[in-house]
């Protein structure tokens, strides 16, 4: 289930996004609008949700949120963009990485998975 998060996620929303993969959440972030889509099996599903919500493709970057240590992995196939000078799956521009991290921390950071 992909959710679009525009304000701080509730614990319930966080847990819904975590259900898909269990250990981490695939996310796509619109760095201009400050919105996040998360919870799908692929970053492309999150990207598609943001595009449908009015985001521009050039503003969307993919990453993984790892709640156990509150970290982020900046790697996604949707990040390969020669036209934006990003020729890798990893977000190469440190300013874009920082914006992605800041938005993720604000919207879904701080929650820890429920221990079963």
Tab-separated table of C-alpha atoms in Angstrom:
chain	number	residue	atom	x	y	z
A	1	UNK	CA	0.000	0.000	0.000
A	2	UNK	CA	1.459	3.348	-1.080
A	3	UNK	CA	0.540	6.345	1.041
A	4	UNK	CA	1.171	9.980	0.211
A	5	UNK	CA	2.351	11.873	3.270
A	6	UNK	CA	2.152	15.678	3.256
A	7	UNK	CA	2.225	16.247	7.023
A	8	UNK	CA	3.831	14.255	9.822
A	9	UNK	CA	2.715	10.638	9.437
A	10	UNK	CA	0.691	9.028	12.177
A	11	UNK	CA	2.013	5.860	13.788
A	12	UNK	CA	-0.759	3.971	11.975
A	13	UNK	CA	0.341	5.364	8.580
A	14	UNK	CA	3.963	4.530	9.365
A	15	UNK	CA	3.049	0.940	10.254
A	16	UNK	CA	0.958	0.596	7.078
A	17	UNK	CA	3.928	1.648	4.933
A	18	UNK	CA	6.243	-0.715	6.823
A	19	UNK	CA	3.949	-3.722	6.257
A	20	UNK	CA	5.005	-4.199	2.635
A	21	UNK	CA	8.689	-5.001	3.248
A	22	UNK	CA	8.889	-5.269	7.034
A	23	UNK	CA	12.427	-4.005	7.621
A	24	UNK	CA	12.387	-0.788	5.625
A	25	UNK	CA	10.128	1.466	3.596
A	26	UNK	CA	10.651	2.302	-0.055
A	27	UNK	CA	9.998	6.013	-0.450
A	28	UNK	CA	9.889	8.627	-3.183
A	29	UNK	CA	10.191	12.255	-2.162
A	30	UNK	CA	9.196	15.392	-4.025
A	31	UNK	CA	11.938	17.745	-2.882
A	32	UNK	CA	10.082	20.841	-4.117
A	33	UNK	CA	6.681	20.122	-2.570
A	34	UNK	CA	8.078	18.446	0.549
A	35	UNK	CA	5.860	15.400	0.136
A	36	UNK	CA	6.628	11.717	0.447
A	37	UNK	CA	5.064	8.566	-0.971
A	38	UNK	CA	5.991	5.348	0.755
A	39	UNK	CA	5.112	1.740	1.259
A	40	UNK	CA	5.177	0.120	-2.155
A	41	UNK	CA	7.196	-2.834	-3.367
A	42	UNK	CA	9.032	-0.590	-5.838
A	43	UNK	CA	10.143	3.019	-5.808
A	44	UNK	CA	8.344	3.371	-9.141
A	45	UNK	CA	4.980	2.785	-7.419
A	46	UNK	CA	5.745	5.617	-5.008
A	47	UNK	CA	6.912	7.822	-7.865
A	48	UNK	CA	3.692	7.104	-9.792
A	49	UNK	CA	1.580	8.076	-6.771
A	50	UNK	CA	3.391	11.413	-6.509
A	51	UNK	CA	3.052	12.070	-10.247
A	52	UNK	CA	-0.674	11.383	-9.997
A	53	UNK	CA	-0.790	13.837	-7.076
A	54	UNK	CA	0.710	16.611	-9.210
A	55	UNK	CA	4.460	16.284	-8.679
A	56	UNK	CA	6.940	16.834	-11.491
A	57	UNK	CA	9.155	13.850	-12.301
A	58	UNK	CA	12.335	15.920	-12.101
A	59	UNK	CA	11.567	16.748	-8.439
A	60	UNK	CA	11.047	13.129	-7.298
A	61	UNK	CA	13.900	11.094	-5.835
A	62	UNK	CA	13.863	7.533	-4.517
A	63	UNK	CA	15.343	6.173	-1.304
A	64	UNK	CA	14.777	3.635	1.459
A	65	UNK	CA	13.946	4.570	5.050
A	66	UNK	CA	15.344	2.162	7.646
A	67	UNK	CA	13.445	2.764	10.888
A	68	UNK	CA	15.580	0.509	13.116
A	69	UNK	CA	18.482	2.955	12.998
A	70	UNK	CA	16.645	5.988	11.548
A	71	UNK	CA	18.843	5.972	8.455
A	72	UNK	CA	18.303	6.450	4.756
A	73	UNK	CA	19.736	4.691	1.709
A	74	UNK	CA	19.767	6.952	-1.347
A	75	UNK	CA	19.614	4.194	-3.950
A	76	UNK	CA	16.831	3.637	-6.474
A	77	UNK	CA	16.532	2.941	-10.162
A	78	UNK	CA	14.304	6.029	-10.481
A	79	UNK	CA	17.344	8.152	-9.616
A	80	UNK	CA	19.148	7.344	-12.875
A	81	UNK	CA	18.798	10.648	-14.718
A	82	UNK	CA	21.533	11.639	-17.130
A	83	UNK	CA	19.514	14.760	-18.016
A	84	UNK	CA	19.905	15.908	-14.383
A	85	UNK	CA	23.537	14.805	-14.180
A	86	UNK	CA	22.717	11.773	-12.005
A	87	UNK	CA	24.044	8.729	-13.847
A	88	UNK	CA	23.823	6.365	-10.893
A	89	UNK	CA	21.079	4.702	-8.865
A	90	UNK	CA	22.534	6.601	-5.897
A	91	UNK	CA	21.610	10.280	-5.507
A	92	UNK	CA	24.941	11.913	-6.272
A	93	UNK	CA	24.175	15.556	-5.457
A	94	UNK	CA	24.778	16.159	-1.714
A	95	UNK	CA	22.210	18.994	-1.641
A	96	UNK	CA	19.480	16.728	-3.033
A	97	UNK	CA	20.478	13.954	-0.585
A	98	UNK	CA	20.189	16.409	2.299
A	99	UNK	CA	16.740	17.593	1.157
A	100	UNK	CA	15.540	13.988	0.818
A	101	UNK	CA	16.855	13.163	4.302
A	102	UNK	CA	15.324	16.253	5.906
A	103	UNK	CA	11.869	15.612	4.420
A	104	UNK	CA	11.954	11.920	5.354
A	105	UNK	CA	12.985	12.702	8.932
A	106	UNK	CA	10.259	15.322	9.282
A	107	UNK	CA	7.481	13.143	7.850
A	108	UNK	CA	8.299	9.592	9.022
A	109	UNK	CA	11.377	9.803	11.257
A	110	UNK	CA	11.344	8.883	14.911
A	111	UNK	CA	8.970	5.937	14.670
A	112	UNK	CA	10.258	2.495	15.505
A	113	UNK	CA	8.658	-0.723	14.302
A	114	UNK	CA	6.494	-2.573	16.778
A	115	UNK	CA	8.319	-5.563	18.161
A	116	UNK	CA	6.326	-8.740	17.730
